[in-house]
Short mmCIF file of C-alpha atoms in Angstrom, two decimals:
data_model
loop_
_atom_site.label_atom_id
_atom_site.label_comp_id
_atom_site.label_asym_id
_atom_site.label_seq_id
_atom_site.Cartn_x
_atom_site.Cartn_y
_atom_site.Cartn_z
CA MET A 1 -20.44 7.00 -4.73
CA ASN A 2 -20.91 6.24 -8.40
CA PRO A 3 -18.04 4.48 -10.27
CA SER A 4 -16.61 7.72 -11.66
CA ASP A 5 -16.58 9.33 -8.21
CA ILE A 6 -14.84 6.28 -6.73
CA THR A 7 -12.14 6.44 -9.39
CA GLN A 8 -11.59 10.16 -8.80
CA ASP A 9 -11.50 9.67 -5.03
CA LEU A 10 -8.98 6.87 -5.49
CA ALA A 11 -6.82 9.14 -7.66
CA ALA A 12 -6.87 11.87 -4.99
CA PHE A 13 -6.03 9.33 -2.27
CA ILE A 14 -3.04 7.97 -4.19
CA GLU A 15 -1.72 11.43 -5.05
CA ALA A 16 -1.84 12.40 -1.36
CA SER A 17 -0.09 9.14 -0.34
CA PRO A 18 3.44 9.07 -1.76
CA THR A 19 4.73 6.82 1.05
CA PRO A 20 3.24 4.21 3.43
CA PHE A 21 3.41 6.86 6.17
CA HIS A 22 1.24 9.25 4.17
CA ALA A 23 -1.14 6.47 3.12
CA THR A 24 -1.64 5.48 6.76
CA GLU A 25 -2.15 9.10 7.79
CA ASN A 26 -4.78 9.58 5.06
CA LEU A 27 -6.58 6.36 6.00
CA ARG A 28 -6.51 7.44 9.64
CA ASN A 29 -7.87 10.92 8.89
CA ARG A 30 -10.71 9.57 6.76
CA LEU A 31 -11.70 7.15 9.51
CA LEU A 32 -11.52 9.80 12.24
CA GLU A 33 -13.72 12.09 10.14
CA ALA A 34 -16.24 9.25 9.91
CA GLY A 35 -16.39 8.90 13.70
CA PHE A 36 -13.86 6.14 14.37
CA GLU A 37 -11.98 6.35 17.68
CA GLN A 38 -8.19 6.00 17.68
CA LEU A 39 -6.72 3.54 20.15
CA ASP A 40 -3.19 3.53 21.60
CA GLU A 41 -1.44 0.15 21.92
CA ARG A 42 0.39 1.46 25.00
CA GLU A 43 -2.88 2.04 26.88
CA ASN A 44 -5.81 -0.06 28.08
CA TRP A 45 -8.68 -0.40 25.63
CA VAL A 46 -12.32 -0.03 26.64
CA LEU A 47 -14.32 -1.36 23.71
CA LYS A 48 -18.09 -1.15 23.34
CA ALA A 49 -20.61 -2.94 21.15
CA GLU A 50 -21.20 -1.06 17.90
CA GLY A 51 -17.96 0.83 18.49
CA ARG A 52 -15.71 1.80 15.59
CA TYR A 53 -11.99 1.95 16.27
CA LEU A 54 -8.59 2.24 14.63
CA VAL A 55 -5.00 1.65 15.70
CA THR A 56 -1.73 2.36 13.89
CA ARG A 57 1.76 0.93 14.27
CA ASN A 58 5.00 2.53 13.05
CA ASP A 59 2.92 5.26 11.39
CA SER A 60 2.86 2.96 8.33
CA SER A 61 0.33 0.23 9.20
CA LEU A 62 -3.28 0.51 10.29
CA ILE A 63 -6.02 -1.78 11.56
CA ALA A 64 -9.56 -0.42 11.79
CA PHE A 65 -12.62 -2.34 12.91
CA CYS A 66 -16.34 -2.12 13.59
CA LEU A 67 -17.48 -4.38 16.43
CA GLY A 68 -21.07 -4.65 15.23
CA SER A 69 -24.06 -5.26 17.43
CA GLU A 70 -23.91 -6.81 20.91
CA GLY A 71 -22.59 -10.40 20.73
CA ALA A 72 -22.09 -10.28 16.96
CA LEU A 73 -18.35 -10.90 17.23
CA GLN A 74 -19.00 -14.44 18.43
CA HIS A 75 -20.32 -15.31 14.98
CA GLY A 76 -17.06 -14.36 13.27
CA LEU A 77 -15.13 -11.43 11.88
CA ARG A 78 -14.95 -10.27 8.28
CA LEU A 79 -11.51 -8.97 7.35
CA VAL A 80 -10.08 -7.23 4.30
CA GLY A 81 -6.29 -7.17 4.09
CA ALA A 82 -4.06 -5.00 1.90
CA HIS A 83 -0.63 -3.36 2.07
CA THR A 84 0.49 0.26 2.18
CA ASP A 85 3.93 -0.04 0.57
CA SER A 86 5.03 -0.06 -3.07
CA PRO A 87 8.40 -0.63 -4.78
CA CYS A 88 10.40 2.59 -4.89
CA LEU A 89 13.79 4.23 -4.39
CA ARG A 90 14.69 4.75 -0.73
CA VAL A 91 17.34 7.27 0.29
CA LYS A 92 20.41 5.83 2.01
CA PRO A 93 21.43 7.02 5.51
CA GLN A 94 24.51 8.92 4.24
CA PRO A 95 23.39 9.57 0.68
CA GLU A 96 25.17 12.75 -0.42
CA LEU A 97 27.15 12.36 -3.65
CA VAL A 98 28.97 15.06 -5.63
CA GLN A 99 29.87 13.88 -9.11
CA GLN A 100 30.81 15.97 -12.13
CA GLY A 101 29.65 19.14 -10.43
CA LEU A 102 26.20 17.73 -9.61
CA TRP A 103 24.59 16.90 -6.25
CA GLN A 104 23.00 13.46 -6.10
CA LEU A 105 21.54 11.19 -3.44
CA GLY A 106 22.41 7.52 -3.18
CA VAL A 107 19.38 5.24 -3.14
CA GLU A 108 18.51 1.67 -2.24
CA ILE A 109 15.94 -0.24 -4.27
CA TYR A 110 12.91 -1.08 -2.11
CA GLY A 111 11.05 -4.18 -3.29
CA GLY A 112 10.96 -5.67 -6.77
CA ALA A 113 10.85 -2.43 -8.71
CA LEU A 114 10.83 -2.14 -12.50
CA LEU A 115 13.78 0.23 -12.77
CA ALA A 116 13.72 1.38 -16.40
CA PRO A 117 10.53 3.50 -16.04
CA TRP A 118 12.21 5.59 -13.31
CA PHE A 119 14.47 7.33 -15.79
CA ASP A 120 13.58 10.84 -17.03
CA ARG A 121 10.72 11.33 -14.54
CA ASP A 122 10.04 14.45 -12.50
CA LEU A 123 10.71 13.14 -8.99
CA SER A 124 9.93 14.46 -5.55
CA LEU A 125 10.80 13.26 -2.06
CA ALA A 126 8.63 12.31 0.91
CA GLY A 127 8.71 10.27 4.10
CA ARG A 128 9.20 10.43 7.86
CA VAL A 129 11.84 12.52 9.62
CA THR A 130 12.88 12.15 13.27
CA PHE A 131 14.50 15.13 15.00
CA ARG A 132 15.41 16.67 18.36
CA SER A 133 13.59 19.89 19.17
CA LEU A 134 15.12 22.91 20.87
CA GLU A 135 13.28 21.78 23.99
CA GLY A 136 15.27 18.52 23.91
CA ARG A 137 12.37 16.27 22.89
CA LEU A 138 12.49 13.62 20.16
CA ASP A 139 9.72 13.93 17.60
CA SER A 140 8.82 12.56 14.17
CA ARG A 141 6.89 14.28 11.39
CA LEU A 142 5.98 13.47 7.81
CA VAL A 143 7.45 15.58 5.02
CA ASN A 144 6.52 15.89 1.37
CA PHE A 145 8.36 18.24 -0.97
CA LYS A 146 5.54 17.80 -3.54
CA ARG A 147 7.33 19.78 -6.26
CA PRO A 148 9.76 18.10 -8.67
CA ILE A 149 13.23 18.31 -7.15
CA ALA A 150 15.11 15.44 -8.81
CA VAL A 151 15.56 13.40 -11.98
CA ILE A 152 17.46 10.28 -13.10
CA PRO A 153 18.64 11.23 -16.61
CA SER A 154 18.99 8.53 -19.24
CA LEU A 155 22.27 8.12 -21.06
CA ALA A 156 21.89 9.34 -24.64
CA ILE A 157 21.57 6.59 -27.25
CA HIS A 158 24.61 8.07 -29.03
CA LEU A 159 26.71 6.96 -26.05
CA ASN A 160 24.95 3.62 -25.59
CA ARG A 161 24.08 2.28 -29.02
CA GLY A 162 22.98 -1.14 -27.80
CA VAL A 163 20.52 0.09 -25.20
CA ASN A 164 17.46 -1.01 -27.20
CA ASP A 165 18.87 -4.53 -27.46
CA GLY A 166 18.70 -4.92 -23.70
CA GLN A 167 20.59 -3.06 -21.01
CA LYS A 168 21.33 -4.23 -17.49
CA ILE A 169 20.66 -1.50 -14.93
CA ASN A 170 23.11 -1.25 -12.05
CA PRO A 171 21.11 -0.03 -9.01
CA GLN A 172 24.25 1.27 -7.28
CA THR A 173 25.70 3.36 -10.08
CA ASP A 174 22.82 4.04 -12.49
CA MET A 175 20.01 5.08 -10.16
CA PRO A 176 21.17 8.00 -7.93
CA PRO A 177 18.90 10.97 -8.79
CA VAL A 178 20.33 14.39 -9.62
CA LEU A 179 18.98 17.18 -7.38
CA ALA A 180 21.11 20.26 -8.07
CA MET A 181 24.37 21.77 -9.17
CA ALA A 182 26.98 21.21 -6.49
CA THR A 183 27.88 24.41 -4.67
CA GLU A 184 30.01 25.46 -1.72
CA PRO A 185 29.35 24.66 1.03
CA GLN A 186 28.43 21.17 -0.07
CA PRO A 187 24.69 20.42 0.09
CA ASP A 188 23.44 18.76 3.27
CA LEU A 189 20.28 16.62 3.15
CA ARG A 190 19.62 17.01 6.88
CA ALA A 191 19.73 20.79 6.57
CA LEU A 192 17.35 20.56 3.62
CA LEU A 193 14.99 18.40 5.67
CA ALA A 194 15.11 20.87 8.57
CA GLN A 195 14.06 23.63 6.16
CA GLN A 196 11.22 21.51 4.80
CA LEU A 197 10.02 20.64 8.31
CA ALA A 198 10.03 24.33 9.23
CA SER A 199 7.93 25.15 6.17
CA GLU A 200 5.40 22.38 6.81
CA TYR A 201 5.34 22.73 10.62
CA PRO A 202 6.18 26.35 11.53
CA GLU A 203 5.24 25.69 15.16
CA VAL A 204 8.04 23.14 15.56
CA ARG A 205 11.49 24.33 16.65
CA ILE A 206 14.18 21.95 15.38
CA GLU A 207 17.65 21.63 16.86
CA ARG A 208 18.87 18.70 14.75
CA VAL A 209 17.51 16.17 12.26
CA LEU A 210 18.59 12.79 13.60
CA ASP A 211 17.30 10.31 11.02
CA PHE A 212 14.84 9.77 8.20
CA GLU A 213 13.00 7.27 5.98
CA LEU A 214 12.59 8.94 2.60
CA SER A 215 11.37 7.75 -0.78
CA PHE A 216 11.50 9.31 -4.20
CA TYR A 217 8.23 9.31 -6.14
CA ASP A 218 6.86 10.46 -9.49
CA THR A 219 5.07 13.81 -9.34
CA GLN A 220 2.85 13.07 -12.34
CA PRO A 221 -0.68 12.83 -10.90
CA PRO A 222 -3.04 9.90 -11.57
CA ALA A 223 -5.16 10.23 -14.70
CA VAL A 224 -8.15 8.61 -16.36
CA ILE A 225 -6.97 8.00 -19.92
CA GLY A 226 -7.96 6.29 -23.16
CA LEU A 227 -10.20 7.29 -26.02
CA HIS A 228 -13.29 6.53 -23.93
CA GLY A 229 -11.77 7.00 -20.47
CA ASP A 230 -11.39 3.24 -19.96
CA PHE A 231 -8.16 3.28 -17.96
CA LEU A 232 -6.69 4.66 -14.75
CA THR A 233 -2.95 5.23 -14.79
CA SER A 234 -1.04 6.06 -11.61
CA ALA A 235 1.85 5.27 -9.35
CA ARG A 236 1.25 2.88 -6.42
CA LEU A 237 -1.96 1.28 -7.71
CA ASP A 238 -0.33 -1.78 -6.17
CA ASN A 239 -1.61 -1.69 -3.55
CA LEU A 240 -3.20 1.62 -2.53
CA LEU A 241 -6.13 0.77 -4.79
CA SER A 242 -7.00 -2.11 -2.43
CA CYS A 243 -6.42 0.00 0.71
CA HIS A 244 -8.80 2.64 -0.66
CA ALA A 245 -11.45 0.08 -1.64
CA GLY A 246 -11.26 -1.51 1.81
CA LEU A 247 -11.61 1.92 3.41
CA LEU A 248 -14.75 2.82 1.44
CA ALA A 249 -16.27 -0.57 2.19
CA LEU A 250 -15.51 -0.33 5.92
CA LEU A 251 -17.18 3.09 6.09
CA LYS A 252 -20.38 1.37 4.90
CA ALA A 253 -20.14 -1.57 7.32
CA GLY A 254 -23.26 -2.20 9.39
CA SER A 255 -24.13 -4.72 12.12
CA GLN A 256 -21.56 -7.36 11.12
CA PRO A 257 -18.13 -7.18 12.79
CA ALA A 258 -15.73 -5.93 10.11
CA MET A 259 -12.00 -5.18 10.01
CA LEU A 260 -9.59 -3.49 7.59
CA VAL A 261 -5.92 -4.52 7.88
CA CYS A 262 -3.41 -2.37 5.94
CA THR A 263 0.16 -3.38 6.72
CA ASP A 264 3.59 -2.21 5.58
CA HIS A 265 6.56 -4.11 4.11
CA GLU A 266 4.65 -6.58 1.91
CA GLU A 267 6.98 -5.81 -0.98
CA VAL A 268 9.97 -7.02 1.03
CA GLY A 269 8.43 -10.09 2.69
CA SER A 270 6.24 -8.61 5.48
CA SER A 271 8.69 -9.65 8.21
CA SER A 272 8.59 -6.64 10.51
CA HIS A 273 6.81 -5.55 13.66
CA CYS A 274 4.21 -3.77 11.52
CA GLY A 275 4.11 -6.23 8.59
CA ALA A 276 1.70 -9.08 7.95
CA ASP A 277 4.36 -11.57 9.11
CA GLY A 278 4.64 -9.67 12.40
CA PRO A 279 2.31 -9.79 15.42
CA PHE A 280 0.22 -6.66 14.70
CA LEU A 281 -3.02 -8.41 13.73
CA GLU A 282 -2.59 -11.09 16.38
CA ASP A 283 -2.04 -8.44 19.05
CA VAL A 284 -5.25 -6.66 18.06
CA LEU A 285 -7.24 -9.91 18.02
CA LEU A 286 -5.88 -10.71 21.48
CA ARG A 287 -7.24 -7.36 22.72
CA LEU A 288 -10.64 -8.06 21.15
CA LEU A 289 -10.81 -11.68 22.34
CA PRO A 290 -8.57 -12.24 25.41
CA ASP A 291 -9.81 -15.78 26.07
CA PRO A 292 -7.78 -18.18 23.85
CA ILE A 293 -10.58 -20.73 23.40
CA GLU A 294 -13.11 -18.06 22.48
CA ARG A 295 -10.59 -16.45 20.14
CA ALA A 296 -9.96 -19.77 18.36
CA ARG A 297 -13.68 -20.28 17.87
CA VAL A 298 -14.20 -16.81 16.46
CA ILE A 299 -11.23 -17.13 14.10
CA GLN A 300 -12.66 -20.36 12.70
CA ARG A 301 -15.92 -18.53 12.03
CA SER A 302 -14.09 -15.68 10.29
CA LEU A 303 -12.85 -15.00 6.77
CA MET A 304 -10.23 -12.71 5.25
CA ILE A 305 -10.24 -11.28 1.74
CA SER A 306 -6.61 -10.56 0.89
CA ALA A 307 -6.84 -7.81 -1.75
CA ASP A 308 -3.72 -7.25 -3.86
CA ASN A 309 -3.53 -6.42 -7.55
CA ALA A 310 -3.51 -9.16 -10.19
CA HIS A 311 -1.87 -9.41 -13.62
CA ALA A 312 -4.16 -8.55 -16.52
CA VAL A 313 -3.37 -10.30 -19.81
CA HIS A 314 -1.17 -7.92 -21.81
CA PRO A 315 -2.10 -7.70 -25.52
CA ASN A 316 1.57 -7.65 -26.55
CA PHE A 317 2.59 -10.50 -24.22
CA ALA A 318 -0.45 -12.77 -24.06
CA ASP A 319 1.81 -15.84 -24.06
CA ARG A 320 2.91 -14.96 -20.51
CA HIS A 321 -0.51 -16.13 -19.25
CA ASP A 322 -2.17 -19.52 -19.08
CA GLY A 323 -4.55 -19.59 -22.04
CA ASN A 324 -7.64 -20.14 -19.86
CA HIS A 325 -6.69 -17.66 -17.16
CA GLY A 326 -6.08 -14.24 -18.69
CA PRO A 327 -7.90 -11.57 -16.64
CA GLN A 328 -9.14 -8.56 -18.60
CA LEU A 329 -9.06 -4.90 -17.55
CA ASN A 330 -12.54 -3.72 -16.48
CA GLY A 331 -13.55 -7.37 -16.14
CA GLY A 332 -13.97 -7.27 -12.38
CA PRO A 333 -11.85 -8.58 -9.48
CA VAL A 334 -9.66 -11.64 -10.00
CA ILE A 335 -9.57 -14.72 -7.77
CA LYS A 336 -5.91 -15.75 -7.48
CA ILE A 337 -5.18 -19.47 -7.15
CA ASN A 338 -1.95 -21.41 -6.67
CA SER A 339 -1.70 -25.07 -5.69
CA ASN A 340 1.64 -24.45 -3.99
CA GLN A 341 0.03 -21.99 -1.56
CA ARG A 342 1.58 -18.84 -2.94
CA TYR A 343 -2.03 -17.68 -2.68
CA ALA A 344 -4.26 -18.78 0.20
CA THR A 345 -7.41 -19.36 -1.88
CA ASN A 346 -9.17 -22.71 -1.64
CA SER A 347 -12.35 -23.97 -3.31
CA GLU A 348 -14.60 -22.91 -0.41
CA THR A 349 -13.22 -19.39 -0.07
CA ALA A 350 -13.23 -18.94 -3.87
CA ALA A 351 -16.86 -20.10 -4.02
CA LEU A 352 -17.85 -17.66 -1.28
CA PHE A 353 -16.19 -14.78 -3.13
CA ARG A 354 -17.95 -15.77 -6.36
CA HIS A 355 -21.23 -15.81 -4.45
CA LEU A 356 -20.56 -12.33 -3.08
CA CYS A 357 -19.79 -11.08 -6.59
CA ASP A 358 -23.10 -12.53 -7.81
CA GLN A 359 -24.93 -10.77 -4.99
CA ALA A 360 -23.20 -7.48 -5.79
CA GLU A 361 -23.73 -7.94 -9.54
CA VAL A 362 -19.99 -7.67 -10.11
CA PRO A 363 -18.13 -9.70 -12.78
CA VAL A 364 -15.41 -11.99 -11.47
CA GLN A 365 -12.32 -13.57 -13.06
CA SER A 366 -9.63 -16.15 -12.21
CA PHE A 367 -5.85 -16.15 -12.42
CA VAL A 368 -3.46 -19.10 -12.30
CA VAL A 369 0.17 -18.55 -13.28
CA ARG A 370 1.59 -20.57 -16.16
CA SER A 371 2.91 -23.92 -14.92
CA ASP A 372 6.37 -23.10 -16.32
CA MET A 373 6.63 -19.75 -14.51
CA GLY A 374 7.16 -18.73 -10.90
CA CYS A 375 4.31 -17.26 -8.89
CA GLY A 376 4.31 -14.18 -6.70
CA SER A 377 2.62 -14.07 -3.32
CA THR A 378 0.67 -11.78 -0.99
CA ILE A 379 -0.18 -11.23 2.65
CA GLY A 380 -2.89 -13.90 2.23
CA PRO A 381 -0.79 -17.03 2.92
CA ILE A 382 1.15 -15.21 5.64
CA THR A 383 -2.01 -14.19 7.50
CA ALA A 384 -3.66 -17.57 7.00
CA SER A 385 -0.65 -19.42 8.42
CA ARG A 386 -0.03 -17.02 11.32
CA VAL A 387 -3.63 -16.55 12.47
CA GLY A 388 -5.31 -19.72 11.16
CA ILE A 389 -8.02 -17.81 9.32
CA ARG A 390 -9.63 -18.93 6.05
CA THR A 391 -8.52 -16.62 3.27
CA VAL A 392 -9.21 -15.86 -0.37
CA ASP A 393 -6.66 -13.95 -2.46
CA ILE A 394 -8.17 -11.54 -4.97
CA GLY A 395 -7.21 -8.33 -6.74
CA VAL A 396 -7.96 -5.85 -9.48
CA PRO A 397 -6.25 -6.69 -12.81
CA THR A 398 -3.47 -4.29 -13.83
CA PHE A 399 -0.65 -3.75 -16.31
CA GLY A 400 2.88 -2.68 -15.38
CA MET A 401 2.83 -3.96 -11.81
CA HIS A 402 5.81 -2.58 -9.86
CA SER A 403 6.43 0.12 -12.45
CA ILE A 404 6.59 3.78 -11.45
CA ARG A 405 3.38 4.09 -13.52
CA GLU A 406 0.79 1.29 -13.43
CA LEU A 407 -2.47 0.85 -15.35
CA ALA A 408 -5.87 -0.43 -14.27
CA GLY A 409 -9.36 -0.44 -15.70
CA ALA A 410 -11.27 2.70 -14.75
CA ARG A 411 -14.29 0.64 -13.68
CA ASP A 412 -12.54 -2.05 -11.66
CA ALA A 413 -12.03 0.00 -8.48
CA ALA A 414 -15.80 0.47 -8.19
CA TYR A 415 -16.34 -3.26 -8.78
CA LEU A 416 -13.98 -4.07 -5.93
CA VAL A 417 -15.65 -1.57 -3.58
CA ALA A 418 -19.06 -3.05 -4.36
CA VAL A 419 -18.09 -6.64 -3.56
CA LEU A 420 -16.21 -5.65 -0.38
CA GLU A 421 -19.25 -3.70 0.80
CA ARG A 422 -21.35 -6.81 0.16
CA PHE A 423 -18.83 -8.89 2.12
CA PHE A 424 -19.01 -6.61 5.15
CA ASN A 425 -22.82 -6.47 5.10
CA SER A 426 -24.03 -9.78 3.69
CA GLU A 427 -26.15 -12.01 5.93
CA ILE A 428 -24.49 -15.13 4.53
CA VAL A 429 -22.91 -17.38 7.18
CA ILE A 430 -19.18 -17.45 6.49
#
């Protein structure tokens, strides 16, 4: 793919992935179309040299791998890690609200979301629904309303004169979206979900919707913008951009053993059975390398690139960056460094990534947070400490991280794909 095609493919992938469940399904489908075989954690695995496999957990996390040529795994594994989740508004279990003649749904804030940009957006609803069929079986399916069905209206400035001087947003009272005029009988979300399931899956006969995990999302599609098309603006660039880049790179993997790890719940700490701080990756490595001594040797010959978006230097807030470490949009991937191990990068893993960028003819940048500011983190330190694998934290520079609408350089996705392809296929000893 040329850079423009990669950007357009990324945009289509993000638009089709409003939740971690949909992102995982789309990753899975792309891999199956490319000839990967899906494994079931509940069954025995029969793995073959040069085999290409994938496994999912909770419908929201995925690990895919290419075993490479016979005996190649003994020389180490090359891993790319990313996460499928993004900050959003999650629907509460009993969300129905009727206020001032309007039907609303109560929401919980998932992750460290920038809340102000959620106001006055055309919102839709998507996620996973679990139900009992008329045959008495429990089943789960993904739903996506796609069309705008909700909005969180701003309060007019006439009623809130000080809003532009700074306004605290109360997530309990200010954020419930409006879906409809309240009518009799009162609206029922589970009945609405049953109707949506019937429209998306006409073959399924539903007796009762039992539970759900639903997220609101912005229906505005991704777009390449700017006078010269320099920028990509979209929801969920953090971190579906990295998932997509890892996918494209894995599809080009050759004789070297390669693995893509896309896990859920990074935005809330990764502590779940399908998060990076859970046993998912370790369980898969145990299947690949049952002998503990052999597994330890292979891990010490392996390397992970933890790919998660970085902060580009904002022209209106340049003082929020260290003066020597202000990544630029369209300046290539960013090596993220923190002495307090908020990032897992060290001098050796950073040098290897720089070398790969040189080989791929990709520009590379560095980020260190200001010494008087706190530093975020990624799945990199979590994976490094749980598995014992050398790791480098990198990411594409962006503006508006954790907003409902983020901004990246239109060329940076292609840069990231190029260096990850080089990583999976380079002959360098890692």
